[in-house]
mmCIF file of C-alpha atoms in Angstrom:
data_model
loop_
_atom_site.group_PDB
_atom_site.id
_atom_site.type_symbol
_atom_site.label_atom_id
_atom_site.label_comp_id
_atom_site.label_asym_id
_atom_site.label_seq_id
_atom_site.Cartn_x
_atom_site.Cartn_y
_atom_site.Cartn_z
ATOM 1 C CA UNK M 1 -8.398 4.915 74.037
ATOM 2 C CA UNK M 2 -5.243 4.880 76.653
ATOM 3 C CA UNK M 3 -2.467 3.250 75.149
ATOM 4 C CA UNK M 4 1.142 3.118 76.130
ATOM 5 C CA UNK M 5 3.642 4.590 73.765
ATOM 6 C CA UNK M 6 7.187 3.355 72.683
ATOM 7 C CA UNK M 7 7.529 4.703 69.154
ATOM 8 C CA UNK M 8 6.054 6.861 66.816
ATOM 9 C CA UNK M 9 5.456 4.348 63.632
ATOM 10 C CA UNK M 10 3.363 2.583 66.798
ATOM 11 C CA UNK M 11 1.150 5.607 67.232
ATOM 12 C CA UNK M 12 0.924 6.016 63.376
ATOM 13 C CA UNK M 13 0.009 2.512 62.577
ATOM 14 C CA UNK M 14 -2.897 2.406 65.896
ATOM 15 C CA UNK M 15 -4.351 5.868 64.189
ATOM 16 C CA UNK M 16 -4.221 4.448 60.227
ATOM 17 C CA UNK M 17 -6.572 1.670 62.020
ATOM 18 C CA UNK M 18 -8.770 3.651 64.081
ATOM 19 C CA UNK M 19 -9.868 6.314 61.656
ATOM 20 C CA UNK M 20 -12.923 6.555 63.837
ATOM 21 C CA UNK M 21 -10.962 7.968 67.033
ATOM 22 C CA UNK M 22 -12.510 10.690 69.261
ATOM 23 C CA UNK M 23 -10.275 10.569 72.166
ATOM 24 C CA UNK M 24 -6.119 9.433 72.495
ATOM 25 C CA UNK M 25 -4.559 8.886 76.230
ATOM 26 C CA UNK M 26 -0.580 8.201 75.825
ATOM 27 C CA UNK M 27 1.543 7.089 78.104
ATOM 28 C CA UNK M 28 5.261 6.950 77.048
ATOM 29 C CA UNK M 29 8.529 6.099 78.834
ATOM 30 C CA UNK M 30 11.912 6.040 76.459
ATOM 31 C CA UNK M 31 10.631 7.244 73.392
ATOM 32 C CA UNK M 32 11.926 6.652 70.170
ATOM 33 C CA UNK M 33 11.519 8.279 67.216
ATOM 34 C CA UNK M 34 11.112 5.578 64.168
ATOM 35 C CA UNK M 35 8.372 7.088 62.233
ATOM 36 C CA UNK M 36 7.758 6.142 58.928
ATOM 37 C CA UNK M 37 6.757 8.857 56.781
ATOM 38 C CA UNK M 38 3.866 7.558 54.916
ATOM 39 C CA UNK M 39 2.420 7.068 57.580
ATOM 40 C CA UNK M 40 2.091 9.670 58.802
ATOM 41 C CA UNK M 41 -1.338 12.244 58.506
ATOM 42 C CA UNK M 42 -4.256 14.285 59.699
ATOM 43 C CA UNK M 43 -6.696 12.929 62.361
ATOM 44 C CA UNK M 44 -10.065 15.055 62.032
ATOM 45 C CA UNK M 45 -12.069 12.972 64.428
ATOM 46 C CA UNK M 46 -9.842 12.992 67.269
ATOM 47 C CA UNK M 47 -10.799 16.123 69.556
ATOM 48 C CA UNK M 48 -8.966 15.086 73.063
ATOM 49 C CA UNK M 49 -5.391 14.353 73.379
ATOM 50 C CA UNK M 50 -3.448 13.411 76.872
ATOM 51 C CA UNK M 51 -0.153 12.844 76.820
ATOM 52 C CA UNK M 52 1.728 11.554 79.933
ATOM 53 C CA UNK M 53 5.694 10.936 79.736
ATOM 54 C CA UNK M 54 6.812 9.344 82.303
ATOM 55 C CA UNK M 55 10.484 9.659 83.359
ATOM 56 C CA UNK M 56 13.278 8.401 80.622
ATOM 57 C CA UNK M 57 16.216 6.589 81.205
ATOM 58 C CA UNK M 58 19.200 8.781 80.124
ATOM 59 C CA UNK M 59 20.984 5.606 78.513
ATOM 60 C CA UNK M 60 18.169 5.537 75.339
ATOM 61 C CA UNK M 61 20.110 8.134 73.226
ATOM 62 C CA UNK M 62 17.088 8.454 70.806
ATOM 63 C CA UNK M 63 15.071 9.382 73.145
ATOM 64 C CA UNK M 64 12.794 12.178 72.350
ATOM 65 C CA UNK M 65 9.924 13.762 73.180
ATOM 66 C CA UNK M 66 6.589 12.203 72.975
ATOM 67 C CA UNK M 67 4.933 15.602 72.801
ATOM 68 C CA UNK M 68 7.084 17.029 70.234
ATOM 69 C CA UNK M 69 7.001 14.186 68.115
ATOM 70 C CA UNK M 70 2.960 14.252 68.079
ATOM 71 C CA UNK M 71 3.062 17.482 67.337
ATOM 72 C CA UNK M 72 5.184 18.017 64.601
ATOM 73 C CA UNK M 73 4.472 15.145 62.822
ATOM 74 C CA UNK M 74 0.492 14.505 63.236
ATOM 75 C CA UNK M 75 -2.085 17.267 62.648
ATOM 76 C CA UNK M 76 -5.850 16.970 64.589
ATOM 77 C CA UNK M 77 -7.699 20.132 62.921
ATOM 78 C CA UNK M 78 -10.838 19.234 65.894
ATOM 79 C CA UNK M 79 -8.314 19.269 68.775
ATOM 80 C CA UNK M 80 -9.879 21.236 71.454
ATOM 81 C CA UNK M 81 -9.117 19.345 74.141
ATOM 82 C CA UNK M 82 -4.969 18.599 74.970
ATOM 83 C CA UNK M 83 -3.818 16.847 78.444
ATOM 84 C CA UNK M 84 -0.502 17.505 78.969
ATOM 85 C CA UNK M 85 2.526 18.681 81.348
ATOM 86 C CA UNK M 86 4.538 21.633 81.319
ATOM 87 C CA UNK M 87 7.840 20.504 79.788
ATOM 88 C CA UNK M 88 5.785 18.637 77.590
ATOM 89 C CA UNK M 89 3.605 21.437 76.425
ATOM 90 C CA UNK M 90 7.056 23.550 76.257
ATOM 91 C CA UNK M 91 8.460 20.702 73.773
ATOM 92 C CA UNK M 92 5.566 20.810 71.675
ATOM 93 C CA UNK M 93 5.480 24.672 70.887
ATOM 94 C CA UNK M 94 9.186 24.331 70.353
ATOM 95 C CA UNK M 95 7.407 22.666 66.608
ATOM 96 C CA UNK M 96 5.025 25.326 66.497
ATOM 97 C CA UNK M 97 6.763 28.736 66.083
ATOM 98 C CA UNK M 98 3.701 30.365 63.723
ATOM 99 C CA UNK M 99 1.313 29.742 66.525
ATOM 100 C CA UNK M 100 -0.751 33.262 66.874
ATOM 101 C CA UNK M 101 -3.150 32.541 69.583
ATOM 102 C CA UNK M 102 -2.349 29.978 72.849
ATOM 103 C CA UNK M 103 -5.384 28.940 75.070
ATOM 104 C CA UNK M 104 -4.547 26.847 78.237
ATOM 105 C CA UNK M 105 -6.867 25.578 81.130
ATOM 106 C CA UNK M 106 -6.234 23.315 83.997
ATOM 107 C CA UNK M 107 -8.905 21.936 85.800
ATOM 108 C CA UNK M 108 -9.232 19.356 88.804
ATOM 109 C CA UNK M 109 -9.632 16.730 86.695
ATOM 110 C CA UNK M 110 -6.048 16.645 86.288
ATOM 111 C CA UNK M 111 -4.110 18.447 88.855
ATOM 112 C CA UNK M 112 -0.806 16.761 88.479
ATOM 113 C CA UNK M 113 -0.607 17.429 84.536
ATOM 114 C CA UNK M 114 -1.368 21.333 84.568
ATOM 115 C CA UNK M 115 0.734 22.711 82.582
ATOM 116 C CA UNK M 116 0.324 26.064 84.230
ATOM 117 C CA UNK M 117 3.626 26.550 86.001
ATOM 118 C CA UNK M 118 6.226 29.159 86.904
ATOM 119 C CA UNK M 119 8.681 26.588 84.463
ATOM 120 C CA UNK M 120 6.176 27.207 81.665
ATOM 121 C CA UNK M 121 6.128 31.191 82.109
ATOM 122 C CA UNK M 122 9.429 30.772 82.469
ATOM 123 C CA UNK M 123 10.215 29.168 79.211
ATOM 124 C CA UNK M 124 7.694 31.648 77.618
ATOM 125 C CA UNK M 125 9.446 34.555 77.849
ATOM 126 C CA UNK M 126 11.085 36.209 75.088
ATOM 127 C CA UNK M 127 15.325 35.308 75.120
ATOM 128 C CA UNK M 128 17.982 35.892 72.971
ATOM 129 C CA UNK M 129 17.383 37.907 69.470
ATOM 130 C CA UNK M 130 18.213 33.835 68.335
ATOM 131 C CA UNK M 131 15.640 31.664 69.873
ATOM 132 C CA UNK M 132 12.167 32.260 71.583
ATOM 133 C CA UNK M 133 9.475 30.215 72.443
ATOM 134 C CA UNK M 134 6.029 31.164 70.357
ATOM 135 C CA UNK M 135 7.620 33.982 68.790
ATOM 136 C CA UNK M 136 4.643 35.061 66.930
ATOM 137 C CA UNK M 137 2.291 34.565 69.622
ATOM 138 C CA UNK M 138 -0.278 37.520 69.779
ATOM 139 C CA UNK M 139 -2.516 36.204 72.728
ATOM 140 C CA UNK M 140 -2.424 34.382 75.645
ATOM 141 C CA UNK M 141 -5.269 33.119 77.876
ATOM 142 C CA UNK M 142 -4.490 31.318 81.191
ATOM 143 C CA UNK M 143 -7.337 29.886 83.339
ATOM 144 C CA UNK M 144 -6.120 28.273 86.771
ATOM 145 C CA UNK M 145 -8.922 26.265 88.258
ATOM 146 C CA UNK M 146 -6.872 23.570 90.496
ATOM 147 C CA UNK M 147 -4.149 24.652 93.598
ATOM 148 C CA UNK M 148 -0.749 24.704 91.234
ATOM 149 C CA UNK M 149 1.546 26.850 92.523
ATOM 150 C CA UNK M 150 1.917 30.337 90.308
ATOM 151 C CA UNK M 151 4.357 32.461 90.863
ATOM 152 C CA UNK M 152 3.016 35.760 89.844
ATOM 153 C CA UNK M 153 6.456 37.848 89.574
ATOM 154 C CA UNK M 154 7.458 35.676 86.837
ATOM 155 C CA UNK M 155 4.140 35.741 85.095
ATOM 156 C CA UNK M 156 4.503 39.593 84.720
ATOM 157 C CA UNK M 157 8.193 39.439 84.191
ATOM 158 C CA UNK M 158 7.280 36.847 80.922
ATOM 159 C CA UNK M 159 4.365 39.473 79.491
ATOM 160 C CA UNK M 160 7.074 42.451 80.098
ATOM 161 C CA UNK M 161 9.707 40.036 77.818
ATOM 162 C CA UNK M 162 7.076 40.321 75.408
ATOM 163 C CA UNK M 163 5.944 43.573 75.128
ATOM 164 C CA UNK M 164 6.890 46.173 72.979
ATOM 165 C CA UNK M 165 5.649 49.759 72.633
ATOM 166 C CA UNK M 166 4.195 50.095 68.910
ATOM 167 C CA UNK M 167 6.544 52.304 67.161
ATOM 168 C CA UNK M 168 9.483 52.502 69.434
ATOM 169 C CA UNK M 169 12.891 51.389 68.152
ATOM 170 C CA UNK M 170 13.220 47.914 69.926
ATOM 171 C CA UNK M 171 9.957 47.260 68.279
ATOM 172 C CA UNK M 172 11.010 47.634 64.954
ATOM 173 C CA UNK M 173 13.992 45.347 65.865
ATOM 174 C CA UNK M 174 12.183 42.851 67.466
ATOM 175 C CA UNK M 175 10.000 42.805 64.335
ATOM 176 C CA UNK M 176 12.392 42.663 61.677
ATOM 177 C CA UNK M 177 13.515 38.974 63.817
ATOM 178 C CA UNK M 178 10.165 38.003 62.829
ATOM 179 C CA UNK M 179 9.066 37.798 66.053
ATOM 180 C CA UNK M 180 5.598 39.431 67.106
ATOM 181 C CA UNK M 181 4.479 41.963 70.251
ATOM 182 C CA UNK M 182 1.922 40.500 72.774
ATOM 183 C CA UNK M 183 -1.294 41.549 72.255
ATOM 184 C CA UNK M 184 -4.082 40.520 74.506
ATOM 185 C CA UNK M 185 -3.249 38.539 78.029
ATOM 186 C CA UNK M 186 -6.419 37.178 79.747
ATOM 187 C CA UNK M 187 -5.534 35.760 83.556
ATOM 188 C CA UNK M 188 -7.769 34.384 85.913
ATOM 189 C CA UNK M 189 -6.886 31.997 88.708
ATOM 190 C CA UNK M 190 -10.181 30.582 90.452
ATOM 191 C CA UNK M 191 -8.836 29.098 93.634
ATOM 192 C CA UNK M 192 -7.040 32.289 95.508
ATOM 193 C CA UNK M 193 -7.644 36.334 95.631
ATOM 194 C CA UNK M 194 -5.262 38.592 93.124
ATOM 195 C CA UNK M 195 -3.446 41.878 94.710
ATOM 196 C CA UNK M 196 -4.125 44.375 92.078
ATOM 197 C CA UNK M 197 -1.104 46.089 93.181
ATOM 198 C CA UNK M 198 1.343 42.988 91.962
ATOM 199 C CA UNK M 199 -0.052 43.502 88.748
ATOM 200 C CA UNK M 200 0.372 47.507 88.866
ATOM 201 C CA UNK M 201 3.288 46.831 85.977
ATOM 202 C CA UNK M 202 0.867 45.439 83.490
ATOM 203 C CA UNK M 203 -0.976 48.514 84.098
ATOM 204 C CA UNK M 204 1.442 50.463 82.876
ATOM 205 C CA UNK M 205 1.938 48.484 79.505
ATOM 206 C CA UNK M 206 -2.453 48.396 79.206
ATOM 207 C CA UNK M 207 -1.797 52.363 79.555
ATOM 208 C CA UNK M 208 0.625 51.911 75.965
ATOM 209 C CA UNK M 209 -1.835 49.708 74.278
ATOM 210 C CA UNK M 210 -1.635 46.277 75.375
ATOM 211 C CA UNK M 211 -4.670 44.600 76.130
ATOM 212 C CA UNK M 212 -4.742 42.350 79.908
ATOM 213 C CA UNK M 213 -7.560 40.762 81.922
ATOM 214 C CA UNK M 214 -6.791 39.754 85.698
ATOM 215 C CA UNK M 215 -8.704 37.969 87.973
ATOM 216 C CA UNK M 216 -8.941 36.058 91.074
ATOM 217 C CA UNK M 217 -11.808 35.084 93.676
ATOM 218 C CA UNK M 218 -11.855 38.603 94.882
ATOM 219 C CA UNK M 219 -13.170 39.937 91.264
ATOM 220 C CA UNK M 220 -11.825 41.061 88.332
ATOM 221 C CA UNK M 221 -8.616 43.357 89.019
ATOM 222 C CA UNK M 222 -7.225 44.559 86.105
ATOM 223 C CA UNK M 223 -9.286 45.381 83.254
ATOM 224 C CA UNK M 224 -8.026 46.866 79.623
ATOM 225 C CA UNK M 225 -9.084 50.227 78.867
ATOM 226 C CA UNK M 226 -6.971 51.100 75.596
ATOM 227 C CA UNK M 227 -7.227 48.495 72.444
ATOM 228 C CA UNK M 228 -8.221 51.030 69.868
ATOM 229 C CA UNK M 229 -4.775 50.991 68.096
ATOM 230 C CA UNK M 230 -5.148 47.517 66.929
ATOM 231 C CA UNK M 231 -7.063 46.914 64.077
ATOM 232 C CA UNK M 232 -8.890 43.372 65.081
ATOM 233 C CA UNK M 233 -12.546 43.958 65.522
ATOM 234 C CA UNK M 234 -13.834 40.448 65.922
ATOM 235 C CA UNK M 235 -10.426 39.668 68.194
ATOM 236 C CA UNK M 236 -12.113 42.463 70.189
ATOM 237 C CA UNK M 237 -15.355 41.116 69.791
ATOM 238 C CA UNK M 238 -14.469 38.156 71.155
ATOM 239 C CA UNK M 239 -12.369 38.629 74.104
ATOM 240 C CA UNK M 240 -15.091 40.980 75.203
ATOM 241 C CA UNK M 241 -16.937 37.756 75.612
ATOM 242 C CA UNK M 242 -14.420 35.830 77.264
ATOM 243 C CA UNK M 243 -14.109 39.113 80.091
ATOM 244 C CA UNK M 244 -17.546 38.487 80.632
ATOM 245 C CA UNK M 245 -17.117 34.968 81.239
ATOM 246 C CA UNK M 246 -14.651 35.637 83.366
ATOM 247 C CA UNK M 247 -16.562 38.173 85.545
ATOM 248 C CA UNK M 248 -19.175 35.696 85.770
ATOM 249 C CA UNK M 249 -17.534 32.030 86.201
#
Protein backbone atom coordinates (compact mmCIF):
# COMPACT_ATOMS: atom_id res chain seq x y z
CA UNK A 1 0.00 0.00 0.00
CA UNK A 2 1.52 3.74 -0.70
CA UNK A 3 -0.39 6.16 1.06
CA UNK A 4 0.29 9.76 1.83
CA UNK A 5 0.62 10.74 5.42
CA UNK A 6 -0.68 13.88 7.36
CA UNK A 7 -1.21 12.56 10.87
CA UNK A 8 -0.62 9.81 12.97
CA UNK A 9 -4.41 8.89 14.22
CA UNK A 10 -4.57 8.63 10.04
CA UNK A 11 -1.92 5.94 9.95
CA UNK A 12 -3.48 4.28 13.09
CA UNK A 13 -6.99 4.18 11.90
CA UNK A 14 -5.70 2.78 7.91
CA UNK A 15 -3.66 -0.10 10.04
CA UNK A 16 -6.82 -0.97 12.68
CA UNK A 17 -8.55 -1.64 9.08
CA UNK A 18 -6.01 -3.45 7.27
CA UNK A 19 -4.99 -6.04 9.80
CA UNK A 20 -3.97 -8.07 6.80
CA UNK A 21 -1.01 -5.61 5.70
CA UNK A 22 2.31 -6.99 4.34
CA UNK A 23 3.82 -3.95 2.97
CA UNK A 24 3.36 0.20 4.08
CA UNK A 25 4.85 3.06 1.57
CA UNK A 26 4.40 6.66 3.38
CA UNK A 27 4.73 9.67 2.05
CA UNK A 28 4.41 12.66 4.48
CA UNK A 29 4.83 16.44 4.16
CA UNK A 30 3.91 18.64 7.53
CA UNK A 31 3.34 16.09 9.90
CA UNK A 32 1.35 16.28 12.81
CA UNK A 33 1.28 14.42 15.65
CA UNK A 34 -2.59 13.77 16.80
CA UNK A 35 -2.47 10.21 17.74
CA UNK A 36 -4.96 8.78 19.72
CA UNK A 37 -3.75 6.36 22.10
CA UNK A 38 -6.04 3.50 21.78
CA UNK A 39 -5.28 3.28 18.81
CA UNK A 40 -2.45 2.67 18.75
CA UNK A 41 -0.66 -1.23 18.52
CA UNK A 42 1.45 -4.00 17.10
CA UNK A 43 1.37 -4.86 13.34
CA UNK A 44 2.76 -8.58 12.98
CA UNK A 45 1.96 -8.94 9.33
CA UNK A 46 3.56 -5.96 8.06
CA UNK A 47 7.31 -6.91 7.08
CA UNK A 48 8.29 -3.76 4.67
CA UNK A 49 8.12 -0.25 5.71
CA UNK A 50 9.18 2.98 3.40
CA UNK A 51 8.95 6.06 4.67
CA UNK A 52 9.52 9.20 2.49
CA UNK A 53 9.23 12.84 4.16
CA UNK A 54 9.20 15.19 1.95
CA UNK A 55 10.31 18.75 2.87
CA UNK A 56 8.11 20.64 5.78
CA UNK A 57 7.08 23.99 5.88
CA UNK A 58 8.71 25.64 8.96
CA UNK A 59 5.32 27.58 9.74
CA UNK A 60 3.46 23.98 11.00
CA UNK A 61 4.84 24.23 14.60
CA UNK A 62 3.67 20.60 15.32
CA UNK A 63 5.45 19.35 12.94
CA UNK A 64 7.29 16.24 13.71
CA UNK A 65 8.82 13.52 12.42
CA UNK A 66 7.08 10.92 10.47
CA UNK A 67 9.80 8.40 11.26
CA UNK A 68 9.97 9.02 14.84
CA UNK A 69 6.46 9.02 15.34
CA UNK A 70 6.15 5.38 13.60
CA UNK A 71 8.59 4.29 15.55
CA UNK A 72 7.90 5.07 18.90
CA UNK A 73 4.47 4.64 18.83
CA UNK A 74 3.78 1.41 16.47
CA UNK A 75 5.66 -1.88 16.93
CA UNK A 76 6.04 -4.48 13.59
CA UNK A 77 7.80 -7.62 15.39
CA UNK A 78 8.21 -9.12 11.26
CA UNK A 79 9.87 -5.87 10.09
CA UNK A 80 12.76 -6.89 8.06
CA UNK A 81 12.50 -4.73 5.48
CA UNK A 82 12.62 -0.53 6.36
CA UNK A 83 12.90 2.21 3.38
CA UNK A 84 14.01 5.17 4.70
CA UNK A 85 16.46 8.36 4.62
CA UNK A 86 19.18 9.30 6.74
CA UNK A 87 17.73 12.04 8.97
CA UNK A 88 14.86 9.97 9.05
CA UNK A 89 16.53 6.82 10.15
CA UNK A 90 18.57 9.23 12.68
CA UNK A 91 15.01 10.43 14.12
CA UNK A 92 13.82 7.09 14.56
CA UNK A 93 16.78 5.63 16.72
CA UNK A 94 16.54 8.85 18.65
CA UNK A 95 13.10 6.43 20.18
CA UNK A 96 15.15 3.50 20.29
CA UNK A 97 18.05 3.93 22.78
CA UNK A 98 18.05 -0.09 23.97
CA UNK A 99 18.68 -1.06 20.43
CA UNK A 100 21.72 -3.79 20.67
CA UNK A 101 22.22 -4.78 17.15
CA UNK A 102 21.67 -2.19 13.85
CA UNK A 103 21.60 -3.82 10.31
CA UNK A 104 21.41 -1.37 7.30
CA UNK A 105 21.53 -2.07 3.44
CA UNK A 106 21.03 0.15 0.51
CA UNK A 107 20.49 -1.21 -2.67
CA UNK A 108 19.70 0.29 -6.27
CA UNK A 109 16.35 -0.06 -5.83
CA UNK A 110 16.38 3.02 -3.95
CA UNK A 111 19.37 5.13 -4.41
CA UNK A 112 18.01 8.43 -3.33
CA UNK A 113 16.67 7.04 0.18
CA UNK A 114 20.01 5.26 1.41
CA UNK A 115 20.41 6.04 4.49
CA UNK A 116 24.09 5.29 4.35
CA UNK A 117 25.66 8.72 4.60
CA UNK A 118 28.59 10.61 6.10
CA UNK A 119 25.37 12.68 8.09
CA UNK A 120 24.32 9.29 9.46
CA UNK A 121 27.99 8.26 10.71
CA UNK A 122 28.09 11.45 11.72
CA UNK A 123 25.17 11.48 14.01
CA UNK A 124 26.32 7.96 15.18
CA UNK A 125 29.10 8.77 16.96
CA UNK A 126 29.32 8.80 20.56
CA UNK A 127 28.92 12.85 22.05
CA UNK A 128 28.60 14.30 25.18
CA UNK A 129 28.58 11.97 28.53
CA UNK A 130 24.56 13.48 28.14
CA UNK A 131 23.22 12.34 24.89
CA UNK A 132 24.27 9.67 22.23
CA UNK A 133 22.69 8.15 19.51
CA UNK A 134 22.19 4.08 20.04
CA UNK A 135 24.01 4.14 23.14
CA UNK A 136 23.77 0.53 23.75
CA UNK A 137 24.46 -0.49 20.35
CA UNK A 138 26.88 -3.57 20.29
CA UNK A 139 26.99 -4.16 16.41
CA UNK A 140 26.85 -2.54 13.38
CA UNK A 141 26.61 -3.93 9.82
CA UNK A 142 26.74 -1.57 6.79
CA UNK A 143 26.31 -2.95 3.23
CA UNK A 144 26.70 -0.20 0.37
CA UNK A 145 25.44 -1.60 -2.88
CA UNK A 146 24.38 1.78 -4.85
CA UNK A 147 27.08 4.98 -5.68
CA UNK A 148 26.25 7.17 -2.27
CA UNK A 149 28.94 9.06 -1.40
CA UNK A 150 30.91 7.62 1.95
CA UNK A 151 33.24 9.38 3.46
CA UNK A 152 35.48 6.88 5.02
CA UNK A 153 37.45 9.26 7.61
CA UNK A 154 34.31 9.82 9.36
CA UNK A 155 33.23 6.23 9.30
CA UNK A 156 36.42 5.32 11.33
CA UNK A 157 36.34 8.48 13.33
CA UNK A 158 32.41 7.26 14.48
CA UNK A 159 33.74 3.41 15.40
CA UNK A 160 36.85 5.18 17.33
CA UNK A 161 33.86 7.43 19.33
CA UNK A 162 32.70 4.16 20.20
CA UNK A 163 35.29 2.12 21.25
CA UNK A 164 36.57 1.47 24.45
CA UNK A 165 39.40 -0.79 25.63
CA UNK A 166 37.74 -3.48 28.10
CA UNK A 167 39.00 -2.63 31.44
CA UNK A 168 40.54 0.73 31.01
CA UNK A 169 39.24 3.64 33.09
CA UNK A 170 37.12 5.55 30.40
CA UNK A 171 35.47 2.25 30.00
CA UNK A 172 34.25 1.92 33.27
CA UNK A 173 32.97 5.55 32.94
CA UNK A 174 31.44 5.21 29.84
CA UNK A 175 29.67 2.18 31.35
CA UNK A 176 28.45 3.43 34.48
CA UNK A 177 26.40 6.23 31.76
CA UNK A 178 24.79 3.18 30.67
CA UNK A 179 26.10 3.38 27.52
CA UNK A 180 27.73 0.19 25.81
CA UNK A 181 31.37 -0.43 23.84
CA UNK A 182 31.12 -1.41 20.09
CA UNK A 183 31.50 -4.77 19.51
CA UNK A 184 31.47 -6.17 16.06
CA UNK A 185 31.56 -3.63 12.81
CA UNK A 186 30.95 -5.47 9.47
CA UNK A 187 31.66 -2.94 6.25
CA UNK A 188 31.43 -3.72 2.81
CA UNK A 189 30.81 -1.27 0.00
CA UNK A 190 30.16 -3.20 -3.43
CA UNK A 191 30.55 -0.46 -5.98
CA UNK A 192 34.39 0.89 -5.37
CA UNK A 193 37.90 -0.77 -4.09
CA UNK A 194 38.84 -0.16 -0.11
CA UNK A 195 42.62 1.07 0.76
CA UNK A 196 43.43 -1.17 3.58
CA UNK A 197 45.72 1.42 4.74
CA UNK A 198 42.64 4.06 5.53
CA UNK A 199 41.39 1.55 7.69
CA UNK A 200 44.96 0.82 9.42
CA UNK A 201 43.21 2.61 12.74
CA UNK A 202 40.57 -0.02 13.09
CA UNK A 203 43.38 -2.33 13.04
CA UNK A 204 44.68 -1.16 15.88
CA UNK A 205 41.35 -1.33 17.98
CA UNK A 206 40.75 -5.33 16.24
CA UNK A 207 44.42 -5.76 17.87
CA UNK A 208 42.47 -4.72 21.62
CA UNK A 209 39.52 -6.87 20.98
CA UNK A 210 37.10 -5.33 18.79
CA UNK A 211 35.76 -7.29 16.16
CA UNK A 212 35.66 -5.39 12.20
CA UNK A 213 35.02 -6.75 8.69
CA UNK A 214 36.07 -4.46 5.61
CA UNK A 215 35.47 -4.86 2.22
CA UNK A 216 35.32 -3.44 -1.14
CA UNK A 217 35.50 -4.81 -4.89
CA UNK A 218 39.14 -5.43 -4.44
CA UNK A 219 38.41 -8.26 -1.59
CA UNK A 220 38.06 -8.40 1.81
CA UNK A 221 40.67 -5.95 3.62
CA UNK A 222 40.40 -6.08 7.05
CA UNK A 223 39.53 -9.15 8.75
CA UNK A 224 39.15 -9.72 12.81
CA UNK A 225 41.60 -11.89 14.31
CA UNK A 226 40.94 -11.39 18.22
CA UNK A 227 37.11 -11.98 19.56
CA UNK A 228 37.96 -14.49 22.21
CA UNK A 229 37.35 -12.03 25.14
CA UNK A 230 33.73 -11.77 24.48
CA UNK A 231 31.65 -14.30 25.67
CA UNK A 232 28.91 -14.57 22.61
CA UNK A 233 29.32 -17.85 20.88
CA UNK A 234 26.36 -17.85 18.55
CA UNK A 235 27.09 -13.79 17.93
CA UNK A 236 30.35 -15.40 16.73
CA UNK A 237 28.71 -18.05 15.06
CA UNK A 238 26.89 -15.93 13.16
CA UNK A 239 28.93 -13.16 11.93
CA UNK A 240 31.27 -15.88 10.81
CA UNK A 241 28.52 -16.46 8.35
CA UNK A 242 27.87 -13.09 7.36
CA UNK A 243 32.13 -12.76 6.58
CA UNK A 244 31.56 -15.46 4.37
CA UNK A 245 28.85 -13.86 2.64
CA UNK A 246 30.68 -11.11 2.31
CA UNK A 247 33.78 -12.78 0.75
CA UNK A 248 31.52 -14.32 -1.59
CA UNK A 249 28.70 -11.66 -2.71
Amino acid sequence: MNMGLESSSVLAKILHNCPSLKSLSLESKNFVDDSIPHLQGTWYNITSLAIVEVEHNKDVVQHISCAKMVFSSFRFPSLNEVVVKDLELVAALRVMPSILHLDIENTDAHPSLSPITSRLMSSLRHQSASFSLAPKLHSLRLISKCKVPFDDSIFIEMVESRWFKPGSDLATAIFSMGKACIRSIVLKISWREVDAKVYQLLQNLDAEGLRVVVAGTNGVQLLFTNYGRWDECSRIVSEWALIIKCMIT
